[in-house]
Amino acid sequence: SQTIHQWPATLVQPVGSPLSLECTVEGTSNPNLYWYRQAAGRGLQLLFYSVGIGQISSEVPQNLSASRPQDRQFILSSKKLLLSDSGFYLCAWAEGPLLAKDEQYFGPGTRLTVT
Amino acid sequence: EDKVVQSPLSLVVHEGDTVTLNCSYEVTNFRSLLWYKQEKKAPTFLFMLTSSGIEKKSGRLSSILDKKELFSILNITATQTGDSAIYLCAVRRTSGTYKYIFGTGTRLKVLA
């Protein structure tokens, strides 16, 4: 069965510091991968998605970036965090388009507080 | 611009009540609509709907899609305190685009 891992679970970082959040998926190949941010108690904002190694689509202009160095690894980064980057970050995967399944599955999330 | 709107934003009920959560959408090239339940951390998948008028059911939860009127409802009967969560609705467009458009969510609180 498929499993998605995210770490760290919680993070407190000062303004201006760098960020690296990692997500890995097990048990599937060539997944579509996604990064979302969720403000307190609200819906999900899509930040980035990737349909293959090195292929990143950005949805929201901001000081965040994403990379996919391996098929099942997705990384969210920032060179300098802002207070507004605080939130709950969720990684998700869905089967690639050829498999035509629509269900999307989420990792446990990282709660980021920028101080 | 594609959008998904959920209502109400929040809801407080007592155990045993029945609730109906709404999700309306304006999305080009609709493919599927998904419902999720989010308690403390990761959203968990509940239902996926692609065809109008076919009810999906799991225990006390059920959902139906109306593609003509562009909405879906999620019903929860005989609510329990464990149903307290944020319920999220998302729409996926036809293959060729890989994004999911999420609504703002409905926060449900069930009181004992």
PDB file of C-alpha atoms in Angstrom:
ATOM      1  CA  SER A   1       0.000   0.000   0.000  1.00  0.00           C
ATOM      2  CA  GLN A   2       1.024   3.582  -0.491  1.00  0.00           C
ATOM      3  CA  THR A   3       2.380   5.780   2.290  1.00  0.00           C
ATOM      4  CA  ILE A   4       3.279   9.453   2.309  1.00  0.00           C
ATOM      5  CA  HIS A   5       5.739  10.921   4.784  1.00  0.00           C
ATOM      6  CA  GLN A   6       6.360  14.525   5.710  1.00  0.00           C
ATOM      7  CA  TRP A   7       8.866  16.043   8.074  1.00  0.00           C
ATOM      8  CA  PRO A   8       9.310  17.786  10.309  1.00  0.00           C
ATOM      9  CA  ALA A   9       5.897  17.700  11.995  1.00  0.00           C
ATOM     10  CA  THR A  10       6.349  21.119  13.595  1.00  0.00           C
ATOM     11  CA  LEU A  11       8.837  23.888  13.015  1.00  0.00           C
ATOM     12  CA  VAL A  12       9.473  27.281  14.584  1.00  0.00           C
ATOM     13  CA  GLN A  13      11.743  29.516  12.555  1.00  0.00           C
ATOM     14  CA  PRO A  14      12.762  33.175  12.813  1.00  0.00           C
ATOM     15  CA  VAL A  15      11.964  35.664  10.064  1.00  0.00           C
ATOM     16  CA  GLY A  16      14.675  35.666   7.411  1.00  0.00           C
ATOM     17  CA  SER A  17      15.809  32.104   8.022  1.00  0.00           C
ATOM     18  CA  PRO A  18      15.769  29.408   5.306  1.00  0.00           C
ATOM     19  CA  LEU A  19      13.229  26.624   5.062  1.00  0.00           C
ATOM     20  CA  SER A  20      13.270  23.065   3.774  1.00  0.00           C
ATOM     21  CA  LEU A  21      10.289  20.741   4.087  1.00  0.00           C
ATOM     22  CA  GLU A  22      10.490  17.241   2.681  1.00  0.00           C
ATOM     23  CA  CYS A  23       7.847  14.842   1.441  1.00  0.00           C
ATOM     24  CA  THR A  24       8.333  11.274   0.230  1.00  0.00           C
ATOM     25  CA  VAL A  25       5.878   8.741  -1.125  1.00  0.00           C
ATOM     26  CA  GLU A  26       6.221   4.968  -0.938  1.00  0.00           C
ATOM     27  CA  GLY A  27       4.446   2.246  -2.833  1.00  0.00           C
ATOM     28  CA  THR A  28       3.748   4.003  -6.119  1.00  0.00           C
ATOM     29  CA  SER A  29       5.644   5.190  -9.168  1.00  0.00           C
ATOM     30  CA  ASN A  30       5.469   8.442 -11.107  1.00  0.00           C
ATOM     31  CA  PRO A  31       2.894  10.080  -8.834  1.00  0.00           C
ATOM     32  CA  ASN A  32       1.635  13.617  -9.225  1.00  0.00           C
ATOM     33  CA  LEU A  33       2.843  15.526  -6.180  1.00  0.00           C
ATOM     34  CA  TYR A  34       1.405  18.654  -4.558  1.00  0.00           C
ATOM     35  CA  TRP A  35       2.233  21.227  -1.874  1.00  0.00           C
ATOM     36  CA  TYR A  36      -0.637  23.048  -0.170  1.00  0.00           C
ATOM     37  CA  ARG A  37      -0.790  25.646   2.574  1.00  0.00           C
ATOM     38  CA  GLN A  38      -3.721  25.895   4.930  1.00  0.00           C
ATOM     39  CA  ALA A  39      -4.497  28.968   7.007  1.00  0.00           C
ATOM     40  CA  ALA A  40      -5.934  28.323  10.456  1.00  0.00           C
ATOM     41  CA  GLY A  41      -9.107  26.259  10.136  1.00  0.00           C
ATOM     42  CA  ARG A  42      -9.686  26.994   6.457  1.00  0.00           C
ATOM     43  CA  GLY A  43      -9.382  25.517   2.974  1.00  0.00           C
ATOM     44  CA  LEU A  44      -6.284  24.522   1.072  1.00  0.00           C
ATOM     45  CA  GLN A  45      -4.252  26.830  -1.134  1.00  0.00           C
ATOM     46  CA  LEU A  46      -2.305  25.035  -3.851  1.00  0.00           C
ATOM     47  CA  LEU A  47       1.289  26.221  -3.930  1.00  0.00           C
ATOM     48  CA  PHE A  48       3.066  23.848  -6.339  1.00  0.00           C
ATOM     49  CA  TYR A  49       2.437  20.657  -8.220  1.00  0.00           C
ATOM     50  CA  SER A  50       4.687  18.300 -10.130  1.00  0.00           C
ATOM     51  CA  VAL A  51       3.955  15.638 -12.719  1.00  0.00           C
ATOM     52  CA  GLY A  52       7.518  14.319 -12.952  1.00  0.00           C
ATOM     53  CA  ILE A  53      11.139  14.713 -11.904  1.00  0.00           C
ATOM     54  CA  GLY A  54      12.268  18.289 -12.345  1.00  0.00           C
ATOM     55  CA  GLN A  55       8.806  19.420 -13.521  1.00  0.00           C
ATOM     56  CA  ILE A  56       7.334  22.038 -11.188  1.00  0.00           C
ATOM     57  CA  SER A  57       4.313  24.253 -11.708  1.00  0.00           C
ATOM     58  CA  SER A  58       3.857  27.232  -9.427  1.00  0.00           C
ATOM     59  CA  GLU A  59       0.413  28.471  -8.560  1.00  0.00           C
ATOM     60  CA  VAL A  60       1.054  31.424  -6.283  1.00  0.00           C
ATOM     61  CA  PRO A  61       3.889  33.958  -6.651  1.00  0.00           C
ATOM     62  CA  GLN A  62       5.731  34.115  -3.348  1.00  0.00           C
ATOM     63  CA  ASN A  63       9.104  33.563  -1.766  1.00  0.00           C
ATOM     64  CA  LEU A  64       8.712  29.778  -1.764  1.00  0.00           C
ATOM     65  CA  SER A  65      10.089  27.289  -4.280  1.00  0.00           C
ATOM     66  CA  ALA A  66       9.725  23.569  -4.855  1.00  0.00           C
ATOM     67  CA  SER A  67      11.907  20.862  -6.293  1.00  0.00           C
ATOM     68  CA  ARG A  68      11.478  17.231  -7.235  1.00  0.00           C
ATOM     69  CA  PRO A  69      14.929  15.657  -7.325  1.00  0.00           C
ATOM     70  CA  GLN A  70      13.622  12.072  -7.361  1.00  0.00           C
ATOM     71  CA  ASP A  71      10.423  10.431  -8.553  1.00  0.00           C
ATOM     72  CA  ARG A  72       8.877  10.148  -5.079  1.00  0.00           C
ATOM     73  CA  GLN A  73      10.494  13.092  -3.320  1.00  0.00           C
ATOM     74  CA  PHE A  74       9.118  16.617  -3.200  1.00  0.00           C
ATOM     75  CA  ILE A  75      10.808  19.481  -1.365  1.00  0.00           C
ATOM     76  CA  LEU A  76       9.456  22.906  -0.416  1.00  0.00           C
ATOM     77  CA  SER A  77      12.048  25.599   0.228  1.00  0.00           C
ATOM     78  CA  SER A  78      12.532  29.232   1.030  1.00  0.00           C
ATOM     79  CA  LYS A  79      15.685  31.302   1.219  1.00  0.00           C
ATOM     80  CA  LYS A  80      14.205  33.841   3.638  1.00  0.00           C
ATOM     81  CA  LEU A  81      11.000  33.221   5.572  1.00  0.00           C
ATOM     82  CA  LEU A  82       8.373  35.918   6.098  1.00  0.00           C
ATOM     83  CA  LEU A  83       5.861  36.129   8.936  1.00  0.00           C
ATOM     84  CA  SER A  84       3.132  35.466   6.367  1.00  0.00           C
ATOM     85  CA  ASP A  85       4.663  32.057   5.588  1.00  0.00           C
ATOM     86  CA  SER A  86       3.307  30.674   8.865  1.00  0.00           C
ATOM     87  CA  GLY A  87       0.720  27.983   8.341  1.00  0.00           C
ATOM     88  CA  PHE A  88       0.040  24.292   7.959  1.00  0.00           C
ATOM     89  CA  TYR A  89       1.817  22.771   4.965  1.00  0.00           C
ATOM     90  CA  LEU A  90       0.459  19.638   3.406  1.00  0.00           C
ATOM     91  CA  CYS A  91       2.023  17.394   0.821  1.00  0.00           C
ATOM     92  CA  ALA A  92      -0.250  15.206  -1.284  1.00  0.00           C
ATOM     93  CA  TRP A  93      -0.011  12.667  -4.064  1.00  0.00           C
ATOM     94  CA  ALA A  94      -2.323  11.331  -6.738  1.00  0.00           C
ATOM     95  CA  GLU A  95      -1.785   8.688  -9.372  1.00  0.00           C
ATOM     96  CA  GLY A  96      -0.321   9.939 -12.645  1.00  0.00           C
ATOM     97  CA  PRO A  97      -2.745  10.709 -15.461  1.00  0.00           C
ATOM     98  CA  LEU A  98      -2.358   7.429 -17.335  1.00  0.00           C
ATOM     99  CA  LEU A  99      -3.766   5.552 -14.364  1.00  0.00           C
ATOM    100  CA  ALA A 100      -6.750   7.883 -14.318  1.00  0.00           C
ATOM    101  CA  LYS A 101      -7.616   7.702 -10.611  1.00  0.00           C
ATOM    102  CA  ASP A 102      -8.731  10.951  -9.042  1.00  0.00           C
ATOM    103  CA  GLU A 103      -8.271  10.312  -5.335  1.00  0.00           C
ATOM    104  CA  GLN A 104      -5.640  12.500  -3.729  1.00  0.00           C
ATOM    105  CA  TYR A 105      -3.925  11.451  -0.502  1.00  0.00           C
ATOM    106  CA  PHE A 106      -2.316  13.714   2.061  1.00  0.00           C
ATOM    107  CA  GLY A 107       0.683  13.511   4.303  1.00  0.00           C
ATOM    108  CA  PRO A 108       0.479  14.346   8.027  1.00  0.00           C
ATOM    109  CA  GLY A 109       1.486  17.970   7.481  1.00  0.00           C
ATOM    110  CA  THR A 110       4.052  20.391   8.892  1.00  0.00           C
ATOM    111  CA  ARG A 111       2.949  23.210  11.162  1.00  0.00           C
ATOM    112  CA  LEU A 112       5.284  26.131  10.532  1.00  0.00           C
ATOM    113  CA  THR A 113       5.435  29.146  12.826  1.00  0.00           C
ATOM    114  CA  VAL A 114       7.589  32.050  11.735  1.00  0.00           C
ATOM    115  CA  THR A 115       8.513  34.330  14.649  1.00  0.00           C
TER     116      THR A 115
ATOM    117  CA  GLU B   1     -11.872  31.813 -12.872  1.00  0.00           C
ATOM    118  CA  ASP B   2     -12.585  28.374 -11.432  1.00  0.00           C
ATOM    119  CA  LYS B   3     -14.031  28.369  -7.934  1.00  0.00           C
ATOM    120  CA  VAL B   4     -15.513  26.056  -5.356  1.00  0.00           C
ATOM    121  CA  VAL B   5     -17.738  27.479  -2.626  1.00  0.00           C
ATOM    122  CA  GLN B   6     -18.804  25.639   0.500  1.00  0.00           C
ATOM    123  CA  SER B   7     -21.595  26.540   2.864  1.00  0.00           C
ATOM    124  CA  PRO B   8     -22.128  27.055   5.672  1.00  0.00           C
ATOM    125  CA  LEU B   9     -18.654  28.115   6.812  1.00  0.00           C
ATOM    126  CA  SER B  10     -19.344  26.688  10.238  1.00  0.00           C
ATOM    127  CA  LEU B  11     -22.077  24.758  11.958  1.00  0.00           C
ATOM    128  CA  VAL B  12     -22.792  23.699  15.541  1.00  0.00           C
ATOM    129  CA  VAL B  13     -25.243  20.852  16.161  1.00  0.00           C
ATOM    130  CA  HIS B  14     -26.109  18.385  18.894  1.00  0.00           C
ATOM    131  CA  GLU B  15     -25.486  14.669  18.832  1.00  0.00           C
ATOM    132  CA  GLY B  16     -28.181  12.872  16.901  1.00  0.00           C
ATOM    133  CA  ASP B  17     -28.925  15.762  14.553  1.00  0.00           C
ATOM    134  CA  THR B  18     -28.722  15.403  10.770  1.00  0.00           C
ATOM    135  CA  VAL B  19     -26.577  17.888   8.860  1.00  0.00           C
ATOM    136  CA  THR B  20     -26.275  18.818   5.210  1.00  0.00           C
ATOM    137  CA  LEU B  21     -23.120  20.426   3.899  1.00  0.00           C
ATOM    138  CA  ASN B  22     -23.111  22.157   0.534  1.00  0.00           C
ATOM    139  CA  CYS B  23     -20.506  22.512  -2.185  1.00  0.00           C
ATOM    140  CA  SER B  24     -21.137  24.486  -5.358  1.00  0.00           C
ATOM    141  CA  TYR B  25     -18.644  24.892  -8.147  1.00  0.00           C
ATOM    142  CA  GLU B  26     -17.893  26.850 -11.270  1.00  0.00           C
ATOM    143  CA  VAL B  27     -15.147  24.871 -12.946  1.00  0.00           C
ATOM    144  CA  THR B  28     -14.468  24.434 -16.636  1.00  0.00           C
ATOM    145  CA  ASN B  29     -14.112  20.858 -17.881  1.00  0.00           C
ATOM    146  CA  PHE B  30     -15.354  19.189 -14.708  1.00  0.00           C
ATOM    147  CA  ARG B  31     -14.066  15.661 -14.113  1.00  0.00           C
ATOM    148  CA  SER B  32     -14.802  14.733 -10.498  1.00  0.00           C
ATOM    149  CA  LEU B  33     -15.734  16.115  -7.088  1.00  0.00           C
ATOM    150  CA  LEU B  34     -14.150  14.836  -3.898  1.00  0.00           C
ATOM    151  CA  TRP B  35     -15.074  15.169  -0.227  1.00  0.00           C
ATOM    152  CA  TYR B  36     -12.548  15.048   2.604  1.00  0.00           C
ATOM    153  CA  LYS B  37     -12.747  15.084   6.398  1.00  0.00           C
ATOM    154  CA  GLN B  38     -10.001  16.879   8.304  1.00  0.00           C
ATOM    155  CA  GLU B  39      -9.683  16.514  12.036  1.00  0.00           C
ATOM    156  CA  LYS B  40      -6.350  17.519  13.499  1.00  0.00           C
ATOM    157  CA  LYS B  41      -3.947  16.900  10.651  1.00  0.00           C
ATOM    158  CA  ALA B  42      -4.191  15.368   7.199  1.00  0.00           C
ATOM    159  CA  PRO B  43      -7.492  15.406   5.302  1.00  0.00           C
ATOM    160  CA  THR B  44      -8.852  11.896   4.820  1.00  0.00           C
ATOM    161  CA  PHE B  45     -10.707  10.901   1.688  1.00  0.00           C
ATOM    162  CA  LEU B  46     -14.463  10.295   1.987  1.00  0.00           C
ATOM    163  CA  PHE B  47     -16.093  10.171  -1.450  1.00  0.00           C
ATOM    164  CA  MET B  48     -15.472  10.786  -5.101  1.00  0.00           C
ATOM    165  CA  LEU B  49     -18.392  11.662  -7.375  1.00  0.00           C
ATOM    166  CA  THR B  50     -18.367  11.792 -11.131  1.00  0.00           C
ATOM    167  CA  SER B  51     -21.942  11.103 -12.237  1.00  0.00           C
ATOM    168  CA  SER B  52     -25.088  13.039 -11.486  1.00  0.00           C
ATOM    169  CA  GLY B  53     -27.741  11.548  -9.283  1.00  0.00           C
ATOM    170  CA  ILE B  54     -25.786   8.559  -7.997  1.00  0.00           C
ATOM    171  CA  GLU B  55     -25.528   8.562  -4.241  1.00  0.00           C
ATOM    172  CA  LYS B  56     -22.351   7.421  -2.565  1.00  0.00           C
ATOM    173  CA  LYS B  57     -22.863   6.077   0.943  1.00  0.00           C
ATOM    174  CA  SER B  58     -20.624   5.029   3.793  1.00  0.00           C
ATOM    175  CA  GLY B  59     -22.301   4.347   7.098  1.00  0.00           C
ATOM    176  CA  ARG B  60     -23.996   7.525   8.284  1.00  0.00           C
ATOM    177  CA  LEU B  61     -22.396   9.637   5.543  1.00  0.00           C
ATOM    178  CA  SER B  62     -23.762  10.027   2.048  1.00  0.00           C
ATOM    179  CA  SER B  63     -23.134  12.356  -0.847  1.00  0.00           C
ATOM    180  CA  ILE B  64     -24.705  13.153  -4.183  1.00  0.00           C
ATOM    181  CA  LEU B  65     -23.748  15.269  -7.172  1.00  0.00           C
ATOM    182  CA  ASP B  66     -25.926  17.424  -9.433  1.00  0.00           C
ATOM    183  CA  LYS B  67     -23.929  18.257 -12.559  1.00  0.00           C
ATOM    184  CA  LYS B  68     -26.726  20.302 -14.063  1.00  0.00           C
ATOM    185  CA  GLU B  69     -26.986  22.655 -11.105  1.00  0.00           C
ATOM    186  CA  LEU B  70     -23.256  22.386 -10.326  1.00  0.00           C
ATOM    187  CA  PHE B  71     -23.360  21.357  -6.698  1.00  0.00           C
ATOM    188  CA  SER B  72     -22.913  18.483  -4.306  1.00  0.00           C
ATOM    189  CA  ILE B  73     -24.183  17.805  -0.808  1.00  0.00           C
ATOM    190  CA  LEU B  74     -22.728  15.764   2.007  1.00  0.00           C
ATOM    191  CA  ASN B  75     -25.225  14.408   4.510  1.00  0.00           C
ATOM    192  CA  ILE B  76     -24.385  13.126   7.946  1.00  0.00           C
ATOM    193  CA  THR B  77     -27.185  11.451   9.894  1.00  0.00           C
ATOM    194  CA  ALA B  78     -27.285  10.752  13.631  1.00  0.00           C
ATOM    195  CA  THR B  79     -24.209  12.915  14.190  1.00  0.00           C
ATOM    196  CA  GLN B  80     -21.673  11.986  16.850  1.00  0.00           C
ATOM    197  CA  THR B  81     -18.987  14.063  18.551  1.00  0.00           C
ATOM    198  CA  GLY B  82     -16.425  12.184  16.425  1.00  0.00           C
ATOM    199  CA  ASP B  83     -17.911  13.834  13.346  1.00  0.00           C
ATOM    200  CA  SER B  84     -16.540  17.187  14.520  1.00  0.00           C
ATOM    201  CA  ALA B  85     -14.070  18.247  11.827  1.00  0.00           C
ATOM    202  CA  ILE B  86     -13.545  20.472   8.838  1.00  0.00           C
ATOM    203  CA  TYR B  87     -15.163  19.027   5.721  1.00  0.00           C
ATOM    204  CA  LEU B  88     -13.462  19.944   2.469  1.00  0.00           C
ATOM    205  CA  CYS B  89     -14.787  19.742  -1.058  1.00  0.00           C
ATOM    206  CA  ALA B  90     -12.472  19.678  -4.089  1.00  0.00           C
ATOM    207  CA  VAL B  91     -13.018  19.564  -7.835  1.00  0.00           C
ATOM    208  CA  ARG B  92     -10.703  18.069 -10.397  1.00  0.00           C
ATOM    209  CA  ARG B  93     -10.854  19.068 -14.042  1.00  0.00           C
ATOM    210  CA  THR B  94     -10.535  16.666 -16.947  1.00  0.00           C
ATOM    211  CA  SER B  95      -7.231  14.924 -17.553  1.00  0.00           C
ATOM    212  CA  GLY B  96      -4.512  17.081 -19.016  1.00  0.00           C
ATOM    213  CA  THR B  97      -4.614  19.346 -15.991  1.00  0.00           C
ATOM    214  CA  TYR B  98      -3.585  17.963 -12.660  1.00  0.00           C
ATOM    215  CA  LYS B  99      -4.872  20.482 -10.187  1.00  0.00           C
ATOM    216  CA  TYR B 100      -7.529  20.153  -7.538  1.00  0.00           C
ATOM    217  CA  ILE B 101      -9.533  23.244  -6.639  1.00  0.00           C
ATOM    218  CA  PHE B 102     -10.543  23.258  -2.982  1.00  0.00           C
ATOM    219  CA  GLY B 103     -13.365  25.079  -1.274  1.00  0.00           C
ATOM    220  CA  THR B 104     -12.912  26.984   1.964  1.00  0.00           C
ATOM    221  CA  GLY B 105     -14.283  24.116   4.039  1.00  0.00           C
ATOM    222  CA  THR B 106     -17.149  23.773   6.526  1.00  0.00           C
ATOM    223  CA  ARG B 107     -16.230  23.520  10.192  1.00  0.00           C
ATOM    224  CA  LEU B 108     -18.663  21.195  11.934  1.00  0.00           C
ATOM    225  CA  LYS B 109     -18.851  20.965  15.711  1.00  0.00           C
ATOM    226  CA  VAL B 110     -21.076  18.310  17.288  1.00  0.00           C
ATOM    227  CA  LEU B 111     -21.954  18.859  20.931  1.00  0.00           C
ATOM    228  CA  ALA B 112     -22.637  15.978  23.320  1.00  0.00           C
TER     229      ALA B 112
END
